[in-house]
PDB file of C-alpha atoms in Angstrom:
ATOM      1  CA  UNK A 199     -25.136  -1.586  35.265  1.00  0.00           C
ATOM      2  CA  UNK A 200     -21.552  -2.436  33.861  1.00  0.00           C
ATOM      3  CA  UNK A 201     -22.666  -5.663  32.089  1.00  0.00           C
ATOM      4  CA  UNK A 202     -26.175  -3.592  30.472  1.00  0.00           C
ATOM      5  CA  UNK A 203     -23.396  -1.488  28.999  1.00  0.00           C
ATOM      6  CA  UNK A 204     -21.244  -4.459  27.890  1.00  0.00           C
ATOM      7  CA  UNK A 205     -24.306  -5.827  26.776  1.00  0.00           C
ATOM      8  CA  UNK A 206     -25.285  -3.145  24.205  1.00  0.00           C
ATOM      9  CA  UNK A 207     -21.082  -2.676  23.128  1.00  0.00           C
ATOM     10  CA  UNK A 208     -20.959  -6.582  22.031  1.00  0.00           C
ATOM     11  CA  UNK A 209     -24.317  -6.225  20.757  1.00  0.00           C
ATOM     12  CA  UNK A 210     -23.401  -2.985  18.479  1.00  0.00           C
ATOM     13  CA  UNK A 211     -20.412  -4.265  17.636  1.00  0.00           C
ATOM     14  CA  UNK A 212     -21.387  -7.407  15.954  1.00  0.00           C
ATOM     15  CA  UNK A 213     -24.222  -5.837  14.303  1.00  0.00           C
ATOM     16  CA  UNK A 214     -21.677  -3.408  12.902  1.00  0.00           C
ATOM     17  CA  UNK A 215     -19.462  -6.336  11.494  1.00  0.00           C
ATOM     18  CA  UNK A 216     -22.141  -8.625  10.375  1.00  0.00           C
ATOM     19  CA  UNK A 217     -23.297  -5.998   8.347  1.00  0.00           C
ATOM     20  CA  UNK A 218     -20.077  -4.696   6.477  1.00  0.00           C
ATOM     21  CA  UNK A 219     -19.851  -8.332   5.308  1.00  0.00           C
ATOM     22  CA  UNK A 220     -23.126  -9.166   3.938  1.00  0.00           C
ATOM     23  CA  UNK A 221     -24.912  -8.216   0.603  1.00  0.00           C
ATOM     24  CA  UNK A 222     -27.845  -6.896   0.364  1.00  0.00           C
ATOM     25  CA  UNK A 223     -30.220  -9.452  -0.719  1.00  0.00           C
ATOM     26  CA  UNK A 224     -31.091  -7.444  -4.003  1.00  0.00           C
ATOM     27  CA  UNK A 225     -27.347  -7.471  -5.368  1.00  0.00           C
ATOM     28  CA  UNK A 226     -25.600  -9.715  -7.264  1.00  0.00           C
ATOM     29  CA  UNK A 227     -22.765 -11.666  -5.466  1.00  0.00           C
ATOM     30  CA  UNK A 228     -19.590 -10.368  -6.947  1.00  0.00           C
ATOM     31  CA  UNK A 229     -18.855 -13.886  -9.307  1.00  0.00           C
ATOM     32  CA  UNK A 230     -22.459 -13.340 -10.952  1.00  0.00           C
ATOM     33  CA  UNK A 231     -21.588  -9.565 -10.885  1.00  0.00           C
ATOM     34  CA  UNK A 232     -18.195  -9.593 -12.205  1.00  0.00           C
ATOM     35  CA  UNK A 233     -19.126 -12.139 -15.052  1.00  0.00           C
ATOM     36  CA  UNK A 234     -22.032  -9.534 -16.413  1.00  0.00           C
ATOM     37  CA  UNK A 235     -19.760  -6.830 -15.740  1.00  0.00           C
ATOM     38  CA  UNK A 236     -17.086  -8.816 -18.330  1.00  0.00           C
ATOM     39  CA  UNK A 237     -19.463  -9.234 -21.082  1.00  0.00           C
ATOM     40  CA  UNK A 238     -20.751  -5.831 -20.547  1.00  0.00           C
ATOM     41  CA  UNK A 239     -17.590  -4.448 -21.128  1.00  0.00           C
ATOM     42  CA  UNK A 240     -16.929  -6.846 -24.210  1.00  0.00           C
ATOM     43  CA  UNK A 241     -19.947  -5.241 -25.669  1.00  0.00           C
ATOM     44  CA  UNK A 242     -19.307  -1.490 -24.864  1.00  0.00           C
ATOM     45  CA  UNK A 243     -15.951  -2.438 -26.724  1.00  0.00           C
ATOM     46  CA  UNK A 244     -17.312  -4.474 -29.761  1.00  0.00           C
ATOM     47  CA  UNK A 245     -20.047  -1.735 -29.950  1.00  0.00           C
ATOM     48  CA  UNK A 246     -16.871   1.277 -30.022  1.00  0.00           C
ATOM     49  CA  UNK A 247     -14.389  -0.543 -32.580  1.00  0.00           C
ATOM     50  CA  UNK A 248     -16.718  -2.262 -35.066  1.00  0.00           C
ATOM     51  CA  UNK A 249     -20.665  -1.088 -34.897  1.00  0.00           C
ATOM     52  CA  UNK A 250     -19.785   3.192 -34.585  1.00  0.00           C
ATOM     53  CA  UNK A 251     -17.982   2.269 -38.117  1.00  0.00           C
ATOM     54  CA  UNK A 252     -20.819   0.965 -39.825  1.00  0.00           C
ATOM     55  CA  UNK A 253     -23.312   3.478 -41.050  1.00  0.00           C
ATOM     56  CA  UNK A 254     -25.877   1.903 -41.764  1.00  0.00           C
ATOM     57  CA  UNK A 255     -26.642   0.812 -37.773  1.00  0.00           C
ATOM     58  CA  UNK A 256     -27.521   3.048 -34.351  1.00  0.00           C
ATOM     59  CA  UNK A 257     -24.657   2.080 -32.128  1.00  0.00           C
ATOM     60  CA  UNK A 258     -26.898   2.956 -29.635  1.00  0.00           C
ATOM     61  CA  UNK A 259     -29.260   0.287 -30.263  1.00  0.00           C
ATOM     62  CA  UNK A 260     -26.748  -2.377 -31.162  1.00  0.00           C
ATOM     63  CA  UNK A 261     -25.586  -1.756 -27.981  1.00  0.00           C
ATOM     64  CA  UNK A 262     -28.654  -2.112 -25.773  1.00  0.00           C
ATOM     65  CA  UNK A 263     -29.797  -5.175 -27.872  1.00  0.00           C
ATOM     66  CA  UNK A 264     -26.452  -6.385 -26.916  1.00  0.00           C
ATOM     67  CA  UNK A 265     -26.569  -5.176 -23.027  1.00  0.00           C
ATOM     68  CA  UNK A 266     -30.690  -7.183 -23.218  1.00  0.00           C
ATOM     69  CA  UNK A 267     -29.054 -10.075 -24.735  1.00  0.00           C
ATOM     70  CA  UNK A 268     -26.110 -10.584 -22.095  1.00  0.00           C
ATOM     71  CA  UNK A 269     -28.755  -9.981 -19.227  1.00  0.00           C
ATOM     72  CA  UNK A 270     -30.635 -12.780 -20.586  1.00  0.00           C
ATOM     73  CA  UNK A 271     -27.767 -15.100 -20.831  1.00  0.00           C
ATOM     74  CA  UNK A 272     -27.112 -14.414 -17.120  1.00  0.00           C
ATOM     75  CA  UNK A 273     -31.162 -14.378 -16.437  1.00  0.00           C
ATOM     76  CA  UNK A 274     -30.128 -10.853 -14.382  1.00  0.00           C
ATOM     77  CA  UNK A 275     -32.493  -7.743 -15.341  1.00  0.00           C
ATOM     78  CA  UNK A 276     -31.398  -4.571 -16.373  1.00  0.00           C
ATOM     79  CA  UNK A 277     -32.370  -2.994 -13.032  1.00  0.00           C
ATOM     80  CA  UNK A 278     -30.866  -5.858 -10.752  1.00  0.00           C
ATOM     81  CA  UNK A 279     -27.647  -5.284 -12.705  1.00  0.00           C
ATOM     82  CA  UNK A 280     -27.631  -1.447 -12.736  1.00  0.00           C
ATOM     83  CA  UNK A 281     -28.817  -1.379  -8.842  1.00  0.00           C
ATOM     84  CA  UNK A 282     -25.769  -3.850  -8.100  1.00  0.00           C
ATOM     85  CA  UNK A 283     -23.849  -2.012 -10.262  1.00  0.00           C
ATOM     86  CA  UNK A 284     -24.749   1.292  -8.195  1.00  0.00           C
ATOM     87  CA  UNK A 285     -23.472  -0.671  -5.158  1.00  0.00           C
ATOM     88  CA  UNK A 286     -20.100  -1.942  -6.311  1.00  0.00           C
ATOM     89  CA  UNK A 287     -19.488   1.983  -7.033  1.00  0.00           C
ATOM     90  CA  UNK A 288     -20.631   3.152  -3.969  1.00  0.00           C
ATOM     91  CA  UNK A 289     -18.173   0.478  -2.234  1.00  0.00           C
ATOM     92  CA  UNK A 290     -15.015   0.970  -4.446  1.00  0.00           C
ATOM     93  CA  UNK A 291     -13.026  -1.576  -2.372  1.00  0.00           C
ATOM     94  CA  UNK A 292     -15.291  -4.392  -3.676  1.00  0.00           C
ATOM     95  CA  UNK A 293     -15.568  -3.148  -7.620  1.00  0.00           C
ATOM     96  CA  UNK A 294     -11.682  -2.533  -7.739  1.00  0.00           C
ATOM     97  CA  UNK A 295     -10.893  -6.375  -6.341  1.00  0.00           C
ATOM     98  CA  UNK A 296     -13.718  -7.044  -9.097  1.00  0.00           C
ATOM     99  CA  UNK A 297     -12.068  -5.402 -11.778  1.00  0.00           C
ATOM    100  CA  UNK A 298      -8.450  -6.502 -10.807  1.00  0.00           C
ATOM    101  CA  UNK A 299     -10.156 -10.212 -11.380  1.00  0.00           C
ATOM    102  CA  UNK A 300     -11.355  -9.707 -14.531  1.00  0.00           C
ATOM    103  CA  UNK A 301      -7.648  -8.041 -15.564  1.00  0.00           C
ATOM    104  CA  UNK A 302      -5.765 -11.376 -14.316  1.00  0.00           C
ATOM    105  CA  UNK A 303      -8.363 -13.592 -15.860  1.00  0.00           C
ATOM    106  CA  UNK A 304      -8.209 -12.086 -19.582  1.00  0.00           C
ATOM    107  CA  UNK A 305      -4.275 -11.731 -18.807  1.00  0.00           C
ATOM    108  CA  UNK A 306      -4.469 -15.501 -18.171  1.00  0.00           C
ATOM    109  CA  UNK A 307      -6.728 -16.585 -21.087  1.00  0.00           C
ATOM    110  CA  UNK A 308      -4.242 -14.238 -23.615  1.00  0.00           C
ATOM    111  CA  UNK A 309      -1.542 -16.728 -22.438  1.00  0.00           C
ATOM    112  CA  UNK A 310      -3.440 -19.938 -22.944  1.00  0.00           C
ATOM    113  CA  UNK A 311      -4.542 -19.264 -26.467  1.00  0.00           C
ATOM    114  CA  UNK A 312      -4.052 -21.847 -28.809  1.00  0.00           C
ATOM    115  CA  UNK A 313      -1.689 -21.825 -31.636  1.00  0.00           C
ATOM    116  CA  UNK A 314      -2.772 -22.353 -34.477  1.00  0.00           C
ATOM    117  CA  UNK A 315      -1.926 -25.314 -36.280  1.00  0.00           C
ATOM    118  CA  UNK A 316       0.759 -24.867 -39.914  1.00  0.00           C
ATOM    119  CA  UNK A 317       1.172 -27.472 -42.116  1.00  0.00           C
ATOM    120  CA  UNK A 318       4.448 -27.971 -43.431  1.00  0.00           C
TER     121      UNK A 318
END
């Protein structure tokens, strides 16, 4: 009787692990995920400093022809990116180490800018 019950404690415990660790088929993996997540931001930004100025466009619409255009540069949908998106919320650990990455990778491509070249 002791080793049925030792049987179904290992049993639930590495089904409890195995499945903390793995992503859901259906979700992006968090390199895929934090790269659209990047450009999405880049666009939410572009779309708030430059296209809300001009009034002649919908920043609305700039904005999801920008979103459609960055999901077909990754070949991601809109509703695999918003479902993974829904997931990294939902599991805040994983979307803040996401968003720390993308914070020490544009802090580390502002200090590898190129000057720019004078002639004297």
């Amino acid at each position: 009787m002791i080793r049925i019950y030792f049987f179904f404690f290992v049993a639930t415990l590495l089904i409890s692990c195995s499945s903390k660790d793995e992503l859901p088929a259906t979700i992006l993996k968090p390199d895929k995920m934090q790269a659209v997540l990047w450009d999405m931001i880049k666009a939410q930004a572009f779309t708030d400093q430059f296209v809300k100025k001009d009034t002649t466009k919908n920043a609305n619409n700039e904005n999801l022809k920008l979103q459609q255009e960055i999901f077909t540069i990754h070949h991601v949908s809109k509703e695999t990116f918003y479902k993974s998106y829904d997931y990294y919320k939902s599991n805040s650990g994983l979307l803040n180490q996401m968003l720390d990455s993308i914070i020490v990778q544009d802090e580390r491509n502002k200090k590898i800018k190129i000057k720019p070249f004078k002639a004297e």
